[in-house]
PDB file of C-alpha atoms in Angstrom:
ATOM      1  CA  MET A  27       0.837 -28.537   2.282  1.00 37.00           C
ATOM      2  CA  MET A  28      -0.691 -25.142   3.015  1.00 45.00           C
ATOM      3  CA  LYS A  29      -4.172 -25.325   3.389  1.00 45.00           C
ATOM      4  CA  ASP A  30      -6.576 -23.414   0.902  1.00 48.00           C
ATOM      5  CA  ILE A  31      -7.204 -20.154   1.076  1.00 50.00           C
ATOM      6  CA  LEU A  32     -10.456 -18.301   1.040  1.00 47.00           C
ATOM      7  CA  ILE A  33     -10.830 -15.195  -1.717  1.00 48.00           C
ATOM      8  CA  ASP A  34     -13.656 -13.444  -2.240  1.00 44.00           C
ATOM      9  CA  ARG A  35     -15.997 -16.558  -0.449  1.00 41.00           C
ATOM     10  CA  MET A  36     -14.481 -19.232  -3.214  1.00 40.00           C
ATOM     11  CA  PRO A  37     -11.942 -21.687  -1.755  1.00 51.00           C
ATOM     12  CA  VAL A  38      -8.520 -21.542  -4.131  1.00 66.00           C
ATOM     13  CA  PRO A  39      -6.344 -23.792  -4.262  1.00 74.00           C
ATOM     14  CA  PHE A  40      -2.772 -22.086  -2.308  1.00 83.00           C
ATOM     15  CA  ASP A  41      -0.650 -24.857  -4.994  1.00 84.00           C
ATOM     16  CA  THR A  42      -1.879 -23.985  -9.125  1.00 89.00           C
ATOM     17  CA  ASP A  43      -0.269 -25.033 -12.108  1.00 90.00           C
ATOM     18  CA  ILE A  44       0.578 -21.555 -13.224  1.00 92.00           C
ATOM     19  CA  VAL A  45       3.646 -21.358 -14.862  1.00 90.00           C
ATOM     20  CA  TYR A  46       5.585 -17.690 -14.521  1.00 86.00           C
ATOM     21  CA  LYS A  47       8.438 -17.295 -16.247  1.00 79.00           C
ATOM     22  CA  PRO A  48      10.447 -14.490 -14.444  1.00 71.00           C
ATOM     23  CA  VAL A  49      12.381 -11.992 -16.460  1.00 61.00           C
ATOM     24  CA  SER A  50      15.464 -10.825 -15.119  1.00 51.00           C
ATOM     25  CA  TYR A  51      16.128  -6.747 -14.632  1.00 43.00           C
ATOM     26  CA  VAL A  52      19.842  -5.573 -14.308  1.00 43.00           C
ATOM     27  CA  ASP A  53      18.631  -1.805 -14.210  1.00 44.00           C
ATOM     28  CA  ASN A  54      19.801   0.591 -11.489  1.00 38.00           C
ATOM     29  CA  VAL A  55      17.036   1.215  -9.107  1.00 39.00           C
ATOM     30  CA  LYS A  56      16.165   4.848  -9.703  1.00 40.00           C
ATOM     31  CA  HIS A  57      13.988   6.869  -6.351  1.00 40.00           C
ATOM     32  CA  VAL A  58      11.340   3.199  -5.652  1.00 40.00           C
ATOM     33  CA  SER A  59      11.301   1.367  -8.266  1.00 52.00           C
ATOM     34  CA  ILE A  60       9.230  -1.442  -6.562  1.00 62.00           C
ATOM     35  CA  SER A  61       6.072  -0.974  -8.676  1.00 61.00           C
ATOM     36  CA  GLY A  62       8.020  -0.702 -11.877  1.00 59.00           C
ATOM     37  CA  VAL A  63       9.470  -4.320 -11.555  1.00 63.00           C
ATOM     38  CA  GLN A  64       7.021  -5.683 -10.180  1.00 77.00           C
ATOM     39  CA  GLU A  65       5.682  -8.155 -12.699  1.00 85.00           C
ATOM     40  CA  LYS A  66       1.603  -8.450 -13.109  1.00 91.00           C
ATOM     41  CA  LEU A  67      -0.280 -11.507 -14.034  1.00 93.00           C
ATOM     42  CA  PHE A  68      -3.782 -11.360 -14.567  1.00 94.00           C
ATOM     43  CA  ALA A  69      -5.984 -14.545 -14.343  1.00 94.00           C
ATOM     44  CA  VAL A  70      -9.520 -15.484 -13.477  1.00 92.00           C
ATOM     45  CA  VAL A  71     -11.442 -18.654 -11.280  1.00 89.00           C
ATOM     46  CA  GLU A  72     -12.659 -21.639 -13.652  1.00 89.00           C
ATOM     47  CA  ASN A  73     -14.288 -24.310 -11.918  1.00 87.00           C
ATOM     48  CA  GLY A  74     -12.757 -23.288  -8.526  1.00 82.00           C
ATOM     49  CA  LYS A  75      -9.209 -23.280  -9.932  1.00 88.00           C
ATOM     50  CA  LEU A  76      -6.899 -20.158 -11.395  1.00 92.00           C
ATOM     51  CA  ARG A  77      -5.571 -20.031 -14.390  1.00 93.00           C
ATOM     52  CA  LEU A  78      -4.541 -17.363 -15.923  1.00 94.00           C
ATOM     53  CA  ALA A  79      -6.487 -14.413 -18.015  1.00 94.00           C
ATOM     54  CA  GLU A  80      -6.133 -14.668 -22.312  1.00 93.00           C
ATOM     55  CA  ASP A  81      -6.229 -12.219 -24.285  1.00 92.00           C
ATOM     56  CA  GLY A  82      -9.460  -9.995 -24.517  1.00 90.00           C
ATOM     57  CA  GLU A  83     -10.705 -11.517 -21.265  1.00 93.00           C
ATOM     58  CA  GLN A  84     -11.688  -9.404 -18.156  1.00 93.00           C
ATOM     59  CA  SER A  85      -8.900 -10.770 -15.360  1.00 93.00           C
ATOM     60  CA  VAL A  86     -10.646 -10.511 -11.512  1.00 92.00           C
ATOM     61  CA  TYR A  87      -6.730 -11.660 -10.056  1.00 93.00           C
ATOM     62  CA  ILE A  88      -3.643 -10.045 -10.255  1.00 94.00           C
ATOM     63  CA  ILE A  89      -1.196 -12.060  -9.149  1.00 94.00           C
ATOM     64  CA  LYS A  90       2.365 -10.806  -8.701  1.00 94.00           C
ATOM     65  CA  PRO A  91       5.242 -13.248  -8.397  1.00 94.00           C
ATOM     66  CA  ALA A  92       8.821 -12.043  -7.176  1.00 92.00           C
ATOM     67  CA  PRO A  93      10.511  -9.966  -9.477  1.00 85.00           C
ATOM     68  CA  GLN A  94      13.716 -10.709 -10.455  1.00 79.00           C
ATOM     69  CA  ASN A  95      15.734  -6.910  -9.896  1.00 75.00           C
ATOM     70  CA  LEU A  96      19.553  -7.852  -8.746  1.00 73.00           C
ATOM     71  CA  ALA A  97      19.290  -4.788  -7.722  1.00 76.00           C
ATOM     72  CA  LEU A  98      16.721  -5.271  -4.846  1.00 86.00           C
ATOM     73  CA  LEU A  99      17.419  -7.373  -1.664  1.00 92.00           C
ATOM     74  CA  ASN A 100      15.227 -10.282  -0.019  1.00 95.00           C
ATOM     75  CA  LEU A 101      12.953 -10.910  -3.717  1.00 92.00           C
ATOM     76  CA  GLN A 102      11.540 -14.344  -2.825  1.00 93.00           C
ATOM     77  CA  ASP A 103      10.680 -12.413   0.048  1.00 96.00           C
ATOM     78  CA  MET A 104       8.653 -10.202  -1.492  1.00 95.00           C
ATOM     79  CA  PRO A 105       5.203 -11.596  -1.925  1.00 95.00           C
ATOM     80  CA  ALA A 106       4.548 -12.901   1.504  1.00 95.00           C
ATOM     81  CA  ASN A 107       6.544  -8.493   2.495  1.00 97.00           C
ATOM     82  CA  GLU A 108       3.445  -7.524   1.057  1.00 96.00           C
ATOM     83  CA  TYR A 109       0.751  -9.973   2.026  1.00 95.00           C
ATOM     84  CA  LEU A 110       1.447  -9.816   5.653  1.00 96.00           C
ATOM     85  CA  THR A 111       1.608  -5.519   5.444  1.00 97.00           C
ATOM     86  CA  MET A 112      -1.805  -5.898   3.776  1.00 95.00           C
ATOM     87  CA  GLN A 113      -3.053  -7.777   6.815  1.00 95.00           C
ATOM     88  CA  ILE A 114      -2.130  -6.109   9.658  1.00 97.00           C
ATOM     89  CA  ALA A 115      -3.572  -2.762   7.741  1.00 97.00           C
ATOM     90  CA  SER A 116      -6.591  -4.735   7.288  1.00 95.00           C
ATOM     91  CA  LYS A 117      -6.841  -6.615  11.293  1.00 94.00           C
ATOM     92  CA  VAL A 118      -4.814  -4.060  13.394  1.00 96.00           C
ATOM     93  CA  PHE A 119      -5.641  -1.036  12.440  1.00 97.00           C
ATOM     94  CA  GLY A 120      -9.251  -1.580  10.285  1.00 96.00           C
ATOM     95  CA  ILE A 121      -7.714  -0.526   6.674  1.00 97.00           C
ATOM     96  CA  ASP A 122     -10.332  -0.825   4.292  1.00 95.00           C
ATOM     97  CA  THR A 123      -7.890  -3.381   1.548  1.00 95.00           C
ATOM     98  CA  ALA A 124      -8.456  -5.305  -1.439  1.00 93.00           C
ATOM     99  CA  ILE A 125      -8.602  -9.032  -0.955  1.00 91.00           C
ATOM    100  CA  CYS A 126      -5.278 -11.059  -1.210  1.00 92.00           C
ATOM    101  CA  GLY A 127      -3.806 -13.933   0.182  1.00 91.00           C
ATOM    102  CA  MET A 128      -1.072 -16.249  -0.951  1.00 92.00           C
ATOM    103  CA  ILE A 129      -0.699 -18.499  -3.520  1.00 92.00           C
ATOM    104  CA  ARG A 130       2.143 -21.131  -4.920  1.00 91.00           C
ATOM    105  CA  LEU A 131       3.200 -21.061  -8.628  1.00 93.00           C
ATOM    106  CA  ALA A 132       4.210 -24.010 -10.135  1.00 93.00           C
ATOM    107  CA  ASP A 133       7.445 -24.041 -10.031  1.00 92.00           C
ATOM    108  CA  GLY A 134       7.163 -23.675  -5.989  1.00 91.00           C
ATOM    109  CA  HIS A 135       7.939 -20.065  -5.430  1.00 91.00           C
ATOM    110  CA  LEU A 136       5.154 -18.106  -3.747  1.00 92.00           C
ATOM    111  CA  ALA A 137       3.399 -14.903  -5.218  1.00 94.00           C
ATOM    112  CA  TYR A 138       0.769 -12.877  -3.736  1.00 94.00           C
ATOM    113  CA  ILE A 139      -2.924 -12.855  -5.272  1.00 93.00           C
ATOM    114  CA  VAL A 140      -5.247  -9.764  -4.909  1.00 93.00           C
ATOM    115  CA  ARG A 141      -8.857  -9.363  -6.314  1.00 92.00           C
ATOM    116  CA  ARG A 142      -9.074  -6.466  -8.591  1.00 93.00           C
ATOM    117  CA  PHE A 143     -12.059  -4.031  -6.548  1.00 93.00           C
ATOM    118  CA  ASP A 144     -12.919  -1.886 -10.238  1.00 93.00           C
ATOM    119  CA  VAL A 145     -14.742  -5.095 -11.250  1.00 92.00           C
ATOM    120  CA  SER A 146     -17.924  -6.122 -10.335  1.00 83.00           C
ATOM    121  CA  GLY A 147     -20.140  -8.985 -10.470  1.00 77.00           C
ATOM    122  CA  GLN A 148     -21.612  -5.867 -13.269  1.00 75.00           C
ATOM    123  CA  GLY A 149     -18.925  -5.258 -14.921  1.00 80.00           C
ATOM    124  CA  LYS A 150     -15.783  -3.066 -14.827  1.00 87.00           C
ATOM    125  CA  LEU A 151     -16.569   0.062 -12.148  1.00 88.00           C
ATOM    126  CA  ALA A 152     -14.435   3.651 -13.747  1.00 91.00           C
ATOM    127  CA  GLN A 153     -11.411   4.252 -11.126  1.00 92.00           C
ATOM    128  CA  GLU A 154      -9.425   6.873 -11.486  1.00 94.00           C
ATOM    129  CA  ASP A 155      -5.639   7.561  -9.425  1.00 95.00           C
ATOM    130  CA  VAL A 156      -4.529  11.296  -8.292  1.00 96.00           C
ATOM    131  CA  CYS A 157      -2.265  10.933 -11.211  1.00 94.00           C
ATOM    132  CA  THR A 158      -5.304  11.434 -13.577  1.00 94.00           C
ATOM    133  CA  LEU A 159      -6.833  13.852 -10.923  1.00 94.00           C
ATOM    134  CA  LEU A 160      -3.779  15.799 -10.594  1.00 94.00           C
ATOM    135  CA  GLY A 161      -3.856  15.956 -14.757  1.00 92.00           C
ATOM    136  CA  ARG A 162      -0.228  14.870 -13.817  1.00 92.00           C
ATOM    137  CA  SER A 163       1.816  12.075 -16.733  1.00 93.00           C
ATOM    138  CA  ALA A 164       5.818  11.939 -17.726  1.00 92.00           C
ATOM    139  CA  LYS A 165       4.739  14.353 -20.415  1.00 92.00           C
ATOM    140  CA  THR A 166       4.124  16.473 -17.648  1.00 91.00           C
ATOM    141  CA  HIS A 167       5.910  16.459 -15.291  1.00 91.00           C
ATOM    142  CA  GLY A 168       8.975  13.872 -16.345  1.00 92.00           C
ATOM    143  CA  SER A 169       9.455  10.269 -15.934  1.00 90.00           C
ATOM    144  CA  ASP A 170       8.898  10.442 -12.136  1.00 91.00           C
ATOM    145  CA  TYR A 171       6.562  11.867 -11.876  1.00 94.00           C
ATOM    146  CA  LYS A 172       4.108   9.946 -10.298  1.00 94.00           C
ATOM    147  CA  TYR A 173       6.499  10.577  -6.668  1.00 94.00           C
ATOM    148  CA  ARG A 174       6.375  14.562  -7.159  1.00 94.00           C
ATOM    149  CA  GLY A 175       4.178  16.319  -4.631  1.00 95.00           C
ATOM    150  CA  SER A 176       3.154  16.258  -1.322  1.00 97.00           C
ATOM    151  CA  TYR A 177       0.292  14.108   0.582  1.00 98.00           C
ATOM    152  CA  LEU A 178      -1.684  17.408   0.913  1.00 98.00           C
ATOM    153  CA  GLU A 179      -1.698  17.636  -1.990  1.00 97.00           C
ATOM    154  CA  VAL A 180      -3.850  14.396  -2.299  1.00 98.00           C
ATOM    155  CA  ALA A 181      -5.909  15.035   0.455  1.00 98.00           C
ATOM    156  CA  ASN A 182      -6.895  18.328  -1.305  1.00 97.00           C
ATOM    157  CA  VAL A 183      -8.053  16.888  -4.387  1.00 96.00           C
ATOM    158  CA  LEU A 184      -9.569  14.292  -2.754  1.00 96.00           C
ATOM    159  CA  ARG A 185     -11.673  17.569  -0.786  1.00 95.00           C
ATOM    160  CA  GLN A 186     -12.742  18.995  -4.079  1.00 94.00           C
ATOM    161  CA  THR A 187     -13.941  15.377  -5.558  1.00 93.00           C
ATOM    162  CA  LEU A 188     -15.554  13.337  -3.323  1.00 93.00           C
ATOM    163  CA  PRO A 189     -18.676  14.238  -1.774  1.00 89.00           C
ATOM    164  CA  LEU A 190     -18.296  12.245   1.752  1.00 88.00           C
ATOM    165  CA  TRP A 191     -14.676  13.987   1.919  1.00 94.00           C
ATOM    166  CA  ARG A 192     -15.100  13.956   5.673  1.00 89.00           C
ATOM    167  CA  PHE A 193     -15.268  10.298   5.794  1.00 90.00           C
ATOM    168  CA  ASP A 194     -12.790   9.700   3.177  1.00 96.00           C
ATOM    169  CA  MET A 195     -10.525  11.999   4.302  1.00 97.00           C
ATOM    170  CA  GLN A 196     -10.133   9.996   7.942  1.00 96.00           C
ATOM    171  CA  ARG A 197      -9.163   6.678   5.737  1.00 97.00           C
ATOM    172  CA  PHE A 198      -6.848   8.796   3.877  1.00 98.00           C
ATOM    173  CA  VAL A 199      -5.148  10.484   6.864  1.00 98.00           C
ATOM    174  CA  LYS A 200      -5.419   6.714   9.021  1.00 98.00           C
ATOM    175  CA  LEU A 201      -3.566   5.182   5.120  1.00 98.00           C
ATOM    176  CA  VAL A 202      -0.376   8.122   5.193  1.00 98.00           C
ATOM    177  CA  VAL A 203       0.281   7.296   9.209  1.00 98.00           C
ATOM    178  CA  PHE A 204       0.668   3.619   8.630  1.00 98.00           C
ATOM    179  CA  ASN A 205       2.984   4.263   5.470  1.00 98.00           C
ATOM    180  CA  TYR A 206       4.956   5.998   7.094  1.00 98.00           C
ATOM    181  CA  LEU A 207       5.155   3.419   9.870  1.00 98.00           C
ATOM    182  CA  PHE A 208       5.508   0.925   7.962  1.00 98.00           C
ATOM    183  CA  SER A 209       8.210   1.984   5.724  1.00 97.00           C
ATOM    184  CA  ASN A 210       5.935   1.895   2.494  1.00 97.00           C
ATOM    185  CA  GLY A 211       8.264   3.847   0.659  1.00 94.00           C
ATOM    186  CA  ASP A 212       6.038   3.330  -2.533  1.00 93.00           C
ATOM    187  CA  ALA A 213       2.965   5.365  -2.087  1.00 95.00           C
ATOM    188  CA  HIS A 214       2.916   7.434  -4.670  1.00 95.00           C
ATOM    189  CA  LEU A 215       0.175   9.108  -6.873  1.00 96.00           C
ATOM    190  CA  LYS A 216      -1.140   6.865  -8.305  1.00 95.00           C
ATOM    191  CA  ASN A 217      -1.322   4.392  -5.580  1.00 95.00           C
ATOM    192  CA  PHE A 218      -4.189   6.408  -4.179  1.00 97.00           C
ATOM    193  CA  SER A 219      -7.854   6.000  -6.231  1.00 96.00           C
ATOM    194  CA  ILE A 220     -11.502   7.192  -6.283  1.00 95.00           C
ATOM    195  CA  LEU A 221     -14.349   4.743  -7.873  1.00 93.00           C
ATOM    196  CA  ARG A 222     -17.657   5.879  -9.097  1.00 84.00           C
ATOM    197  CA  ASP A 223     -20.428   3.132  -8.187  1.00 73.00           C
ATOM    198  CA  LYS A 224     -23.026   4.416 -10.130  1.00 73.00           C
ATOM    199  CA  ASP A 225     -23.048   7.770  -9.510  1.00 75.00           C
ATOM    200  CA  GLN A 226     -21.075   7.367  -5.938  1.00 82.00           C
ATOM    201  CA  PHE A 227     -17.378   8.948  -5.770  1.00 89.00           C
ATOM    202  CA  ARG A 228     -15.321   7.071  -2.983  1.00 93.00           C
ATOM    203  CA  LEU A 229     -11.905   6.496  -1.686  1.00 95.00           C
ATOM    204  CA  SER A 230     -11.338   2.899  -3.159  1.00 96.00           C
ATOM    205  CA  PRO A 231      -9.519   0.129  -0.540  1.00 96.00           C
ATOM    206  CA  SER A 232      -6.183   0.238  -0.234  1.00 96.00           C
ATOM    207  CA  TYR A 233      -3.445  -2.037  -1.870  1.00 96.00           C
ATOM    208  CA  ASP A 234      -0.201  -1.807  -2.996  1.00 95.00           C
ATOM    209  CA  LEU A 235       1.115  -2.120   0.207  1.00 97.00           C
ATOM    210  CA  LEU A 236       4.581  -2.858   1.588  1.00 96.00           C
ATOM    211  CA  ASN A 237       7.309  -2.529   3.467  1.00 97.00           C
ATOM    212  CA  THR A 238       9.928  -1.055   1.013  1.00 95.00           C
ATOM    213  CA  SER A 239      12.569  -0.780   3.195  1.00 95.00           C
ATOM    214  CA  LEU A 240      13.024  -4.744   3.416  1.00 96.00           C
ATOM    215  CA  HIS A 241      14.671  -4.492  -0.465  1.00 94.00           C
ATOM    216  CA  ILE A 242      15.274  -1.214  -1.188  1.00 91.00           C
ATOM    217  CA  SER A 243      16.548   2.323   1.106  1.00 87.00           C
ATOM    218  CA  ASP A 244      14.236   4.690   1.496  1.00 83.00           C
ATOM    219  CA  SER A 245      13.308   8.201   2.766  1.00 90.00           C
ATOM    220  CA  ASP A 246      10.320   8.280   4.476  1.00 95.00           C
ATOM    221  CA  PHE A 247       8.200   8.861   2.516  1.00 96.00           C
ATOM    222  CA  ALA A 248       7.428   7.817  -1.123  1.00 95.00           C
ATOM    223  CA  LEU A 249       6.230  11.931  -2.486  1.00 96.00           C
ATOM    224  CA  ASP A 250       9.201  14.510  -2.405  1.00 95.00           C
ATOM    225  CA  LYS A 251       7.737  17.202  -0.923  1.00 96.00           C
ATOM    226  CA  GLY A 252       6.938  14.039   2.010  1.00 97.00           C
ATOM    227  CA  LEU A 253       3.138  15.520   3.513  1.00 98.00           C
ATOM    228  CA  GLY A 254       3.537  19.160   2.285  1.00 98.00           C
ATOM    229  CA  LEU A 255       3.238  20.798   5.836  1.00 97.00           C
ATOM    230  CA  PRO A 256       4.035  24.892   5.781  1.00 96.00           C
ATOM    231  CA  LEU A 257       6.869  25.620   8.073  1.00 93.00           C
ATOM    232  CA  GLU A 258       4.750  26.996  10.447  1.00 95.00           C
ATOM    233  CA  HIS A 259       2.924  23.301  10.753  1.00 96.00           C
ATOM    234  CA  THR A 260       6.312  21.799  11.679  1.00 96.00           C
ATOM    235  CA  SER A 261       7.385  20.201  14.806  1.00 95.00           C
ATOM    236  CA  ASP A 262      11.173  21.384  16.631  1.00 95.00           C
ATOM    237  CA  VAL A 263      11.767  17.839  16.264  1.00 95.00           C
ATOM    238  CA  PHE A 264      11.324  17.707  12.528  1.00 95.00           C
ATOM    239  CA  ASP A 265      12.905  20.802  11.903  1.00 95.00           C
ATOM    240  CA  LYS A 266      15.645  19.402  13.592  1.00 94.00           C
ATOM    241  CA  SER A 267      16.020  15.613  12.941  1.00 94.00           C
ATOM    242  CA  GLY A 268      13.403  16.006   9.230  1.00 93.00           C
ATOM    243  CA  HIS A 269      11.977  13.332  10.394  1.00 95.00           C
ATOM    244  CA  PRO A 270       7.836  13.838  11.392  1.00 97.00           C
ATOM    245  CA  THR A 271       6.351  13.305  14.889  1.00 97.00           C
ATOM    246  CA  ILE A 272       3.097  12.024  15.815  1.00 97.00           C
ATOM    247  CA  VAL A 273       2.814  16.795  16.420  1.00 97.00           C
ATOM    248  CA  ASP A 274       3.018  16.839  12.916  1.00 98.00           C
ATOM    249  CA  PHE A 275       1.225  13.968  11.710  1.00 98.00           C
ATOM    250  CA  ARG A 276      -1.740  16.175  13.885  1.00 98.00           C
ATOM    251  CA  ASN A 277      -1.043  19.366  11.922  1.00 98.00           C
ATOM    252  CA  PHE A 278      -0.816  17.449   8.570  1.00 98.00           C
ATOM    253  CA  ALA A 279      -4.874  16.352   9.808  1.00 98.00           C
ATOM    254  CA  LYS A 280      -5.539  19.117  10.902  1.00 98.00           C
ATOM    255  CA  LEU A 281      -4.758  20.839   7.552  1.00 98.00           C
ATOM    256  CA  CYS A 282      -6.646  18.229   5.733  1.00 98.00           C
ATOM    257  CA  GLY A 283      -9.526  19.409   7.252  1.00 97.00           C
ATOM    258  CA  LEU A 284     -10.228  16.447   9.811  1.00 97.00           C
ATOM    259  CA  THR A 285     -12.114  17.558  13.125  1.00 96.00           C
ATOM    260  CA  GLU A 286     -10.007  17.232  16.485  1.00 97.00           C
ATOM    261  CA  LYS A 287     -12.360  13.910  17.799  1.00 97.00           C
ATOM    262  CA  GLN A 288     -11.490  12.043  14.144  1.00 97.00           C
ATOM    263  CA  ILE A 289      -7.882  13.567  14.089  1.00 97.00           C
ATOM    264  CA  ALA A 290      -7.534  11.689  18.161  1.00 97.00           C
ATOM    265  CA  ASP A 291      -9.403   8.425  16.759  1.00 97.00           C
ATOM    266  CA  THR A 292      -6.828   8.349  13.675  1.00 97.00           C
ATOM    267  CA  LEU A 293      -4.271   8.932  15.840  1.00 97.00           C
ATOM    268  CA  ALA A 294      -4.888   6.834  18.832  1.00 97.00           C
ATOM    269  CA  PRO A 295      -4.324   3.055  17.711  1.00 97.00           C
ATOM    270  CA  PHE A 296      -0.620   4.322  16.646  1.00 98.00           C
ATOM    271  CA  ALA A 297       0.760   5.948  18.997  1.00 96.00           C
ATOM    272  CA  ASN A 298       1.848   2.447  20.949  1.00 96.00           C
ATOM    273  CA  GLU A 299       3.329  -0.800  19.561  1.00 96.00           C
ATOM    274  CA  GLN A 300       0.458  -3.167  18.778  1.00 94.00           C
ATOM    275  CA  SER A 301       1.131  -6.749  20.137  1.00 90.00           C
ATOM    276  CA  ASN A 302      -0.877  -8.200  17.017  1.00 95.00           C
ATOM    277  CA  VAL A 303       1.586  -6.663  14.956  1.00 97.00           C
ATOM    278  CA  GLN A 304       4.373  -9.126  16.339  1.00 96.00           C
ATOM    279  CA  GLU A 305       1.794 -11.838  15.682  1.00 96.00           C
ATOM    280  CA  LEU A 306       0.576 -11.631  12.678  1.00 95.00           C
ATOM    281  CA  CYS A 307       4.807 -11.464  11.557  1.00 97.00           C
ATOM    282  CA  GLU A 308       5.857 -14.130  13.764  1.00 96.00           C
ATOM    283  CA  SER A 309       3.212 -16.240  11.472  1.00 94.00           C
ATOM    284  CA  SER A 310       3.844 -15.219   8.043  1.00 94.00           C
ATOM    285  CA  LEU A 311       6.255 -17.028   5.338  1.00 94.00           C
ATOM    286  CA  LEU A 312       8.377 -14.497   5.777  1.00 96.00           C
ATOM    287  CA  SER A 313      11.654 -15.363   6.129  1.00 97.00           C
ATOM    288  CA  ASN A 314      13.107 -15.357   9.937  1.00 98.00           C
ATOM    289  CA  LYS A 315      15.809 -12.741   8.563  1.00 98.00           C
ATOM    290  CA  CYS A 316      12.787 -10.468   7.296  1.00 98.00           C
ATOM    291  CA  LYS A 317      10.659 -10.769  10.262  1.00 98.00           C
ATOM    292  CA  ARG A 318      13.831  -9.367  12.865  1.00 98.00           C
ATOM    293  CA  MET A 319      13.836  -6.893   9.963  1.00 98.00           C
ATOM    294  CA  PHE A 320      10.168  -6.014   9.388  1.00 98.00           C
ATOM    295  CA  MET A 321      10.247  -5.105  12.976  1.00 98.00           C
ATOM    296  CA  ARG A 322      13.136  -3.766  13.847  1.00 98.00           C
ATOM    297  CA  THR A 323      11.904  -0.619  11.013  1.00 97.00           C
ATOM    298  CA  TYR A 324       8.005  -0.688  12.374  1.00 98.00           C
ATOM    299  CA  ARG A 325       9.597  -0.111  15.664  1.00 98.00           C
ATOM    300  CA  GLU A 326      12.007   2.389  14.906  1.00 97.00           C
ATOM    301  CA  ARG A 327       9.106   4.362  13.445  1.00 97.00           C
ATOM    302  CA  LEU A 328       7.161   4.068  16.392  1.00 97.00           C
ATOM    303  CA  ALA A 329       9.858   5.620  18.756  1.00 97.00           C
ATOM    304  CA  ARG A 330      10.626   8.264  15.780  1.00 96.00           C
ATOM    305  CA  PHE A 331       7.033   8.884  15.744  1.00 97.00           C
ATOM    306  CA  CYS A 332       6.058   9.716  19.434  1.00 95.00           C
ATOM    307  CA  ARG A 333       8.539  11.381  20.118  1.00 91.00           C
ATOM    308  CA  GLY A 334       6.193  14.175  19.589  1.00 71.00           C
ATOM    309  CA  ILE A 335       4.157  12.738  23.005  1.00 72.00           C
TER     310      ILE A 335
END
């Protein structure tokens, strides 16, 4: 029996009475559609227990059980994958992430749970994702609209929108590097948001972080134009192999407007393998097979990244 997890200073039982009836998907996966097949259940805490939110009730938590898309691999490992990736982002690299945990549903299957950062004690905060900021939708840019663009475009719209953009930009660049090294091929435009709390605009905590290569064959980046570097700013290694190195990320950070010190501080933790990654992976709820896959993909990406050093 697993001990209770602590979510937002409230002890929430790991074992729940929540019943989930999965929907089976058999359609082919187009691009990286993991987020499109992950069903989200909305929940609240009542008398120290989790329950599903009723129609019209403001939810505080989102529960993501394992999806049933037959085109995806290692389905039952997906909740543990997301929790592990979020923990590595937060505990190892200091990335601001949404509060999250793991629970067990009534049928015994594991599910990932995350606290909604757009809901506070005063009500719901205004939130806008980058798709909205860029004015993009399925109608204007096609069904794959959230995968169309580059991370430099995201940086530019954040720079235009956020008053404290230099601080938030450093957080954004760190997240882009993290997503590359940990094979998050679903870091699309809707997975970057800004929050408005009273009159303050800021980059939201990070969410939807997971190593998608455990479940689907992925490219380096979710966005079709990748980093969006002009040719004169790409490394020789990138020109020859098509894979970015630390040189490319350094150039990317500079084009995002970071100072040399900010760039050095941002990239330094990523330039060597962090032992805590292995420790967190080994203690995670991933299957042994997926633990090996997780570490292998991290080390492969890290080796590519370090070719520019």
